[in-house]
PDB file of C-alpha atoms in Angstrom:
ATOM      1  CA  MET A   1     125.707 123.150 148.996  1.00 46.00           C
ATOM      2  CA  GLY A   2     127.982 121.447 146.483  1.00 54.00           C
ATOM      3  CA  GLY A   3     131.280 119.638 146.370  1.00 55.00           C
ATOM      4  CA  LYS A   4     132.443 117.065 148.893  1.00 52.00           C
ATOM      5  CA  GLU A   5     130.466 118.651 151.750  1.00 63.00           C
ATOM      6  CA  GLY A   6     127.322 118.166 149.695  1.00 83.00           C
ATOM      7  CA  LEU A   7     127.896 114.388 149.633  1.00 94.00           C
ATOM      8  CA  ALA A   8     127.610 113.948 153.412  1.00 94.00           C
ATOM      9  CA  ALA A   9     123.968 112.810 153.234  1.00 95.00           C
ATOM     10  CA  TYR A  10     124.724 110.492 150.309  1.00 96.00           C
ATOM     11  CA  ARG A  11     127.577 108.790 152.160  1.00 96.00           C
ATOM     12  CA  ARG A  12     125.699 108.591 155.446  1.00 96.00           C
ATOM     13  CA  LYS A  13     122.918 106.554 153.843  1.00 96.00           C
ATOM     14  CA  ARG A  14     125.189 103.962 152.220  1.00 96.00           C
ATOM     15  CA  ARG A  15     127.473 101.159 153.360  1.00 96.00           C
ATOM     16  CA  PHE A  16     130.186 101.077 150.730  1.00 95.00           C
ATOM     17  CA  ASP A  17     131.389  97.628 151.761  1.00 95.00           C
ATOM     18  CA  ARG A  18     127.968  96.331 150.667  1.00 95.00           C
ATOM     19  CA  THR A  19     127.146  98.458 147.633  1.00 95.00           C
ATOM     20  CA  GLU A  20     128.993  99.049 144.373  1.00 95.00           C
ATOM     21  CA  GLU A  21     127.790 102.646 144.219  1.00 97.00           C
ATOM     22  CA  PRO A  22     130.669 105.153 143.959  1.00 95.00           C
ATOM     23  CA  ARG A  23     131.806 106.885 147.120  1.00 93.00           C
ATOM     24  CA  GLY A  24     132.574 110.058 145.197  1.00 90.00           C
ATOM     25  CA  GLU A  25     135.996 111.535 144.599  1.00 81.00           C
ATOM     26  CA  GLY A  26     135.502 112.731 141.034  1.00 68.00           C
ATOM     27  CA  ALA A  27     136.487 115.935 139.289  1.00 68.00           C
ATOM     28  CA  PRO A  28     134.227 117.983 136.968  1.00 69.00           C
ATOM     29  CA  THR A  29     133.356 116.144 133.767  1.00 64.00           C
ATOM     30  CA  GLY A  30     134.503 118.661 131.154  1.00 71.00           C
ATOM     31  CA  ALA A  31     133.835 121.986 129.490  1.00 80.00           C
ATOM     32  CA  GLU A  32     130.050 121.476 129.553  1.00 90.00           C
ATOM     33  CA  PRO A  33     128.264 120.101 132.625  1.00 95.00           C
ATOM     34  CA  CYS A  34     126.641 116.711 132.278  1.00 96.00           C
ATOM     35  CA  PHE A  35     123.206 115.312 132.967  1.00 97.00           C
ATOM     36  CA  VAL A  36     121.965 111.763 133.374  1.00 97.00           C
ATOM     37  CA  VAL A  37     118.555 110.136 133.697  1.00 97.00           C
ATOM     38  CA  GLN A  38     118.457 106.714 135.336  1.00 96.00           C
ATOM     39  CA  ILE A  39     115.623 104.245 135.777  1.00 95.00           C
ATOM     40  CA  HIS A  40     115.593 103.052 139.377  1.00 95.00           C
ATOM     41  CA  ASP A  41     113.499 100.014 140.228  1.00 94.00           C
ATOM     42  CA  ALA A  42     113.514 100.489 143.993  1.00 92.00           C
ATOM     43  CA  SER A  43     110.503 100.234 146.340  1.00 91.00           C
ATOM     44  CA  THR A  44     108.699 102.178 143.621  1.00 91.00           C
ATOM     45  CA  LEU A  45     109.805 102.324 139.993  1.00 93.00           C
ATOM     46  CA  HIS A  46     110.866 105.866 139.052  1.00 94.00           C
ATOM     47  CA  PHE A  47     113.318 107.952 137.059  1.00 96.00           C
ATOM     48  CA  ASP A  48     116.211 109.834 138.680  1.00 97.00           C
ATOM     49  CA  PHE A  49     117.068 113.113 136.950  1.00 98.00           C
ATOM     50  CA  ARG A  50     120.544 114.482 137.738  1.00 98.00           C
ATOM     51  CA  LEU A  51     122.357 117.680 136.729  1.00 98.00           C
ATOM     52  CA  GLU A  52     126.011 118.448 137.352  1.00 96.00           C
ATOM     53  CA  VAL A  53     126.129 121.590 139.519  1.00 96.00           C
ATOM     54  CA  ASP A  54     129.060 122.830 141.628  1.00 93.00           C
ATOM     55  CA  GLY A  55     130.937 119.525 141.611  1.00 92.00           C
ATOM     56  CA  VAL A  56     128.031 117.189 142.416  1.00 95.00           C
ATOM     57  CA  LEU A  57     124.957 115.753 140.701  1.00 96.00           C
ATOM     58  CA  LYS A  58     121.889 117.615 141.931  1.00 97.00           C
ATOM     59  CA  SER A  59     119.172 114.973 141.915  1.00 98.00           C
ATOM     60  CA  TRP A  60     115.397 114.667 141.670  1.00 98.00           C
ATOM     61  CA  SER A  61     113.159 111.614 141.704  1.00 97.00           C
ATOM     62  CA  VAL A  62     110.599 111.858 138.870  1.00 97.00           C
ATOM     63  CA  PRO A  63     107.883 109.235 139.476  1.00 95.00           C
ATOM     64  CA  LYS A  64     106.359 109.368 135.975  1.00 93.00           C
ATOM     65  CA  GLY A  65     109.577 110.059 134.109  1.00 92.00           C
ATOM     66  CA  PRO A  66     110.360 113.011 131.814  1.00 91.00           C
ATOM     67  CA  SER A  67     107.754 114.323 129.382  1.00 89.00           C
ATOM     68  CA  ALA A  68     108.103 115.646 125.837  1.00 85.00           C
ATOM     69  CA  ASP A  69     104.936 117.743 126.132  1.00 88.00           C
ATOM     70  CA  PRO A  70     105.497 121.411 127.156  1.00 89.00           C
ATOM     71  CA  HIS A  71     102.047 121.403 128.767  1.00 89.00           C
ATOM     72  CA  ASP A  72     102.901 118.417 130.954  1.00 91.00           C
ATOM     73  CA  LYS A  73     105.106 119.312 133.916  1.00 92.00           C
ATOM     74  CA  ARG A  74     106.133 116.246 135.876  1.00 95.00           C
ATOM     75  CA  LEU A  75     106.499 116.086 139.655  1.00 96.00           C
ATOM     76  CA  ALA A  76     110.175 116.048 140.689  1.00 97.00           C
ATOM     77  CA  LEU A  77     111.118 115.360 144.310  1.00 96.00           C
ATOM     78  CA  PRO A  78     114.634 116.434 145.340  1.00 96.00           C
ATOM     79  CA  THR A  79     116.929 113.806 146.798  1.00 96.00           C
ATOM     80  CA  GLU A  80     120.448 114.007 148.205  1.00 96.00           C
ATOM     81  CA  ASP A  81     123.338 115.184 146.006  1.00 97.00           C
ATOM     82  CA  HIS A  82     125.149 112.336 144.256  1.00 97.00           C
ATOM     83  CA  PRO A  83     128.817 112.136 143.202  1.00 96.00           C
ATOM     84  CA  LEU A  84     129.772 112.854 139.603  1.00 95.00           C
ATOM     85  CA  GLU A  85     130.784 109.215 139.118  1.00 95.00           C
ATOM     86  CA  TYR A  86     127.152 108.224 139.576  1.00 97.00           C
ATOM     87  CA  ARG A  87     126.471 109.278 135.982  1.00 95.00           C
ATOM     88  CA  GLU A  88     128.198 106.024 134.956  1.00 94.00           C
ATOM     89  CA  PHE A  89     126.572 103.802 137.573  1.00 96.00           C
ATOM     90  CA  GLU A  90     124.473 100.804 136.620  1.00 95.00           C
ATOM     91  CA  GLY A  91     123.902  97.779 138.750  1.00 94.00           C
ATOM     92  CA  VAL A  92     121.742  96.035 141.305  1.00 95.00           C
ATOM     93  CA  ILE A  93     121.790  97.553 144.797  1.00 95.00           C
ATOM     94  CA  ALA A  94     121.484  94.648 147.232  1.00 94.00           C
ATOM     95  CA  ALA A  95     118.358  94.001 149.259  1.00 94.00           C
ATOM     96  CA  GLY A  96     118.518  95.659 152.667  1.00 95.00           C
ATOM     97  CA  GLU A  97     120.627  98.561 151.388  1.00 96.00           C
ATOM     98  CA  TYR A  98     119.409 102.103 150.814  1.00 95.00           C
ATOM     99  CA  GLY A  99     117.698 102.317 147.431  1.00 95.00           C
ATOM    100  CA  ALA A 100     117.780  98.548 146.920  1.00 96.00           C
ATOM    101  CA  GLY A 101     116.941  97.582 143.343  1.00 95.00           C
ATOM    102  CA  THR A 102     118.119  97.925 139.768  1.00 95.00           C
ATOM    103  CA  VAL A 103     119.627 101.128 138.346  1.00 96.00           C
ATOM    104  CA  ILE A 104     119.912 101.603 134.558  1.00 95.00           C
ATOM    105  CA  VAL A 105     121.165 104.608 132.597  1.00 95.00           C
ATOM    106  CA  TRP A 106     118.246 105.717 130.401  1.00 95.00           C
ATOM    107  CA  ASP A 107     119.736 108.882 128.899  1.00 95.00           C
ATOM    108  CA  ARG A 108     122.839 110.988 129.339  1.00 95.00           C
ATOM    109  CA  GLY A 109     124.580 113.947 127.756  1.00 96.00           C
ATOM    110  CA  THR A 110     125.479 117.545 128.458  1.00 96.00           C
ATOM    111  CA  TYR A 111     123.455 120.641 129.231  1.00 97.00           C
ATOM    112  CA  ARG A 112     123.891 124.391 129.205  1.00 96.00           C
ATOM    113  CA  PRO A 113     122.062 126.965 131.331  1.00 95.00           C
ATOM    114  CA  LEU A 114     119.653 129.220 129.466  1.00 94.00           C
ATOM    115  CA  PRO A 115     119.628 132.970 130.173  1.00 87.00           C
ATOM    116  CA  PRO A 116     117.277 133.816 133.053  1.00 79.00           C
ATOM    117  CA  LYS A 117     114.547 136.412 132.732  1.00 76.00           C
ATOM    118  CA  GLY A 118     113.778 139.318 135.016  1.00 68.00           C
ATOM    119  CA  LYS A 119     115.738 142.109 136.654  1.00 62.00           C
ATOM    120  CA  ARG A 120     117.205 140.117 139.564  1.00 73.00           C
ATOM    121  CA  ARG A 121     119.110 137.599 137.537  1.00 78.00           C
ATOM    122  CA  PRO A 122     121.021 134.919 139.465  1.00 79.00           C
ATOM    123  CA  ALA A 123     124.788 134.973 139.058  1.00 81.00           C
ATOM    124  CA  THR A 124     125.134 131.209 138.613  1.00 92.00           C
ATOM    125  CA  PHE A 125     123.049 128.180 137.717  1.00 95.00           C
ATOM    126  CA  GLY A 126     123.378 126.951 141.298  1.00 94.00           C
ATOM    127  CA  GLU A 127     121.948 130.226 142.543  1.00 93.00           C
ATOM    128  CA  ALA A 128     119.055 129.906 140.107  1.00 94.00           C
ATOM    129  CA  LEU A 129     118.228 126.516 141.635  1.00 96.00           C
ATOM    130  CA  GLU A 130     118.441 127.971 145.131  1.00 94.00           C
ATOM    131  CA  ARG A 131     115.921 130.603 144.088  1.00 92.00           C
ATOM    132  CA  GLY A 132     113.607 127.925 142.759  1.00 94.00           C
ATOM    133  CA  HIS A 133     113.696 128.202 138.973  1.00 94.00           C
ATOM    134  CA  ALA A 134     116.316 127.194 136.418  1.00 96.00           C
ATOM    135  CA  ALA A 135     116.089 126.793 132.645  1.00 95.00           C
ATOM    136  CA  PHE A 136     118.549 124.730 130.613  1.00 97.00           C
ATOM    137  CA  TRP A 137     119.138 123.108 127.232  1.00 97.00           C
ATOM    138  CA  LEU A 138     119.634 119.341 127.195  1.00 96.00           C
ATOM    139  CA  ASP A 139     121.762 117.582 124.581  1.00 96.00           C
ATOM    140  CA  GLY A 140     121.151 113.902 125.208  1.00 95.00           C
ATOM    141  CA  GLY A 141     120.447 110.794 123.207  1.00 93.00           C
ATOM    142  CA  LYS A 142     116.710 110.961 123.978  1.00 93.00           C
ATOM    143  CA  LEU A 143     116.095 114.321 125.654  1.00 94.00           C
ATOM    144  CA  HIS A 144     116.991 117.332 123.548  1.00 93.00           C
ATOM    145  CA  GLY A 145     115.868 120.944 123.849  1.00 95.00           C
ATOM    146  CA  GLY A 146     114.919 123.530 126.431  1.00 96.00           C
ATOM    147  CA  TYR A 147     113.710 122.337 129.834  1.00 97.00           C
ATOM    148  CA  ALA A 148     112.978 124.004 133.169  1.00 96.00           C
ATOM    149  CA  LEU A 149     112.876 123.045 136.833  1.00 97.00           C
ATOM    150  CA  THR A 150     110.533 125.068 139.040  1.00 96.00           C
ATOM    151  CA  ARG A 151     109.999 124.691 142.784  1.00 95.00           C
ATOM    152  CA  PHE A 152     106.353 125.001 143.797  1.00 93.00           C
ATOM    153  CA  ARG A 153     106.607 123.842 147.425  1.00 88.00           C
ATOM    154  CA  THR A 154     109.491 124.645 149.748  1.00 85.00           C
ATOM    155  CA  GLY A 155     108.912 122.020 152.434  1.00 73.00           C
ATOM    156  CA  GLU A 156     109.482 124.602 155.162  1.00 69.00           C
ATOM    157  CA  GLU A 157     107.340 125.371 158.204  1.00 58.00           C
ATOM    158  CA  PRO A 158     104.442 125.763 158.791  1.00 60.00           C
ATOM    159  CA  VAL A 159     103.299 123.585 155.851  1.00 58.00           C
ATOM    160  CA  ARG A 160     105.728 120.765 156.648  1.00 60.00           C
ATOM    161  CA  LYS A 161     105.234 118.996 153.348  1.00 76.00           C
ATOM    162  CA  ARG A 162     108.015 117.623 151.207  1.00 87.00           C
ATOM    163  CA  GLU A 163     109.828 120.066 148.930  1.00 93.00           C
ATOM    164  CA  SER A 164     108.473 119.605 145.418  1.00 95.00           C
ATOM    165  CA  TRP A 165     109.420 120.764 141.939  1.00 96.00           C
ATOM    166  CA  GLY A 166     108.016 120.497 138.439  1.00 96.00           C
ATOM    167  CA  VAL A 167     110.168 119.563 135.443  1.00 97.00           C
ATOM    168  CA  GLY A 168     109.289 119.663 131.765  1.00 95.00           C
ATOM    169  CA  PRO A 169     110.056 121.105 128.333  1.00 95.00           C
ATOM    170  CA  ARG A 170     109.768 124.827 127.748  1.00 90.00           C
ATOM    171  CA  ARG A 171     107.016 126.065 125.452  1.00 80.00           C
ATOM    172  CA  GLY A 172     108.034 126.462 121.834  1.00 69.00           C
ATOM    173  CA  ASN A 173     110.350 123.499 122.210  1.00 62.00           C
ATOM    174  CA  GLY A 174     108.494 121.349 119.732  1.00 51.00           C
ATOM    175  CA  ARG A 175     108.076 117.655 120.387  1.00 50.00           C
ATOM    176  CA  ARG A 176     110.693 115.048 119.660  1.00 52.00           C
ATOM    177  CA  SER A 177     109.911 111.415 120.275  1.00 46.00           C
ATOM    178  CA  PRO A 178     112.907 109.633 121.733  1.00 50.00           C
ATOM    179  CA  SER A 179     114.232 106.387 120.366  1.00 46.00           C
ATOM    180  CA  ARG A 180     111.814 103.490 120.191  1.00 39.00           C
ATOM    181  CA  THR A 181     114.420 101.580 122.180  1.00 45.00           C
ATOM    182  CA  PRO A 182     113.667 103.193 125.533  1.00 46.00           C
ATOM    183  CA  ARG A 183     116.629 101.966 127.490  1.00 51.00           C
ATOM    184  CA  THR A 184     119.877 100.232 126.791  1.00 51.00           C
ATOM    185  CA  SER A 185     121.796  98.889 129.738  1.00 47.00           C
ATOM    186  CA  ARG A 186     125.380 100.133 129.527  1.00 58.00           C
ATOM    187  CA  THR A 187     126.776  97.027 131.195  1.00 56.00           C
ATOM    188  CA  SER A 188     125.767  93.421 131.769  1.00 55.00           C
ATOM    189  CA  ARG A 189     125.464  93.934 135.518  1.00 59.00           C
ATOM    190  CA  THR A 190     121.711  94.512 135.320  1.00 56.00           C
ATOM    191  CA  GLU A 191     120.936  91.577 133.017  1.00 59.00           C
ATOM    192  CA  GLY A 192     117.775  89.821 134.151  1.00 59.00           C
ATOM    193  CA  HIS A 193     116.769  92.694 136.443  1.00 57.00           C
ATOM    194  CA  ARG A 194     115.827  95.350 133.907  1.00 56.00           C
ATOM    195  CA  PRO A 195     112.654  97.346 134.553  1.00 54.00           C
ATOM    196  CA  ALA A 196     110.352  97.537 131.553  1.00 46.00           C
ATOM    197  CA  VAL A 197     109.531 100.816 129.853  1.00 46.00           C
ATOM    198  CA  THR A 198     106.583  99.731 127.799  1.00 43.00           C
ATOM    199  CA  ARG A 199     105.925 102.418 125.201  1.00 39.00           C
ATOM    200  CA  TRP A 200     106.173 106.019 124.116  1.00 36.00           C
ATOM    201  CA  ASP A 201     102.646 107.401 123.898  1.00 35.00           C
ATOM    202  CA  ALA A 202     101.767 111.071 123.323  1.00 36.00           C
ATOM    203  CA  GLY A 203     104.809 112.305 125.174  1.00 40.00           C
ATOM    204  CA  TRP A 204     104.497 109.941 128.151  1.00 40.00           C
ATOM    205  CA  TRP A 205     106.861 107.203 129.202  1.00 45.00           C
ATOM    206  CA  ASP A 206     104.657 104.414 130.544  1.00 45.00           C
ATOM    207  CA  VAL A 207     106.654 102.491 133.076  1.00 45.00           C
ATOM    208  CA  GLY A 208     105.879  98.864 133.893  1.00 42.00           C
ATOM    209  CA  ARG A 209     107.239  96.430 136.421  1.00 41.00           C
ATOM    210  CA  PRO A 210     109.970  93.920 135.481  1.00 40.00           C
ATOM    211  CA  THR A 211     108.775  91.317 133.010  1.00 38.00           C
ATOM    212  CA  GLY A 212     110.640  88.439 134.590  1.00 38.00           C
ATOM    213  CA  ARG A 213     114.160  87.151 135.131  1.00 34.00           C
TER     214      ARG A 213
END
């Protein structure tokens, strides 16, 4: 589900008189859909990977962050849809609020769906996600090339485990090391609260706790 109806869970979890997060009234971003990756230093430090689909940002929590190695698919746990304005959001979510902690934009750009394979091809990118596999080309400052999201656990009965996906580069993508400056806060609102991304090492982002205030 996309659009304003898809933001019901997002809005239900937040008190907008206590958080600076956007409520969500935005229009599509442009000719090409956008993506954003944010570092979120909440109860556990993780990356949030978001793709613009059907008027919202479809979102996954990626505990180890994105990889540049086609053989290394990272766990991606779906979260609630976020509003398009969230692609610009940086700040410190107050203690006691949902997702309390620092949010920093790590990478952003546009993406384009890649042609699906097989006879039963989905009509749209949103349908491809519903079916559990979607391939796309990222054009970001750090992430660039073909990537794929694949669902390997539905979370439905009788297993009753959380829905889980894998995300990573497609084979034949090559390897491109992102900038040695792993994150640049877009505003001063996170100054003194920035989580530390310690180094790029063989296609892994090693994420450390904040180094102090």
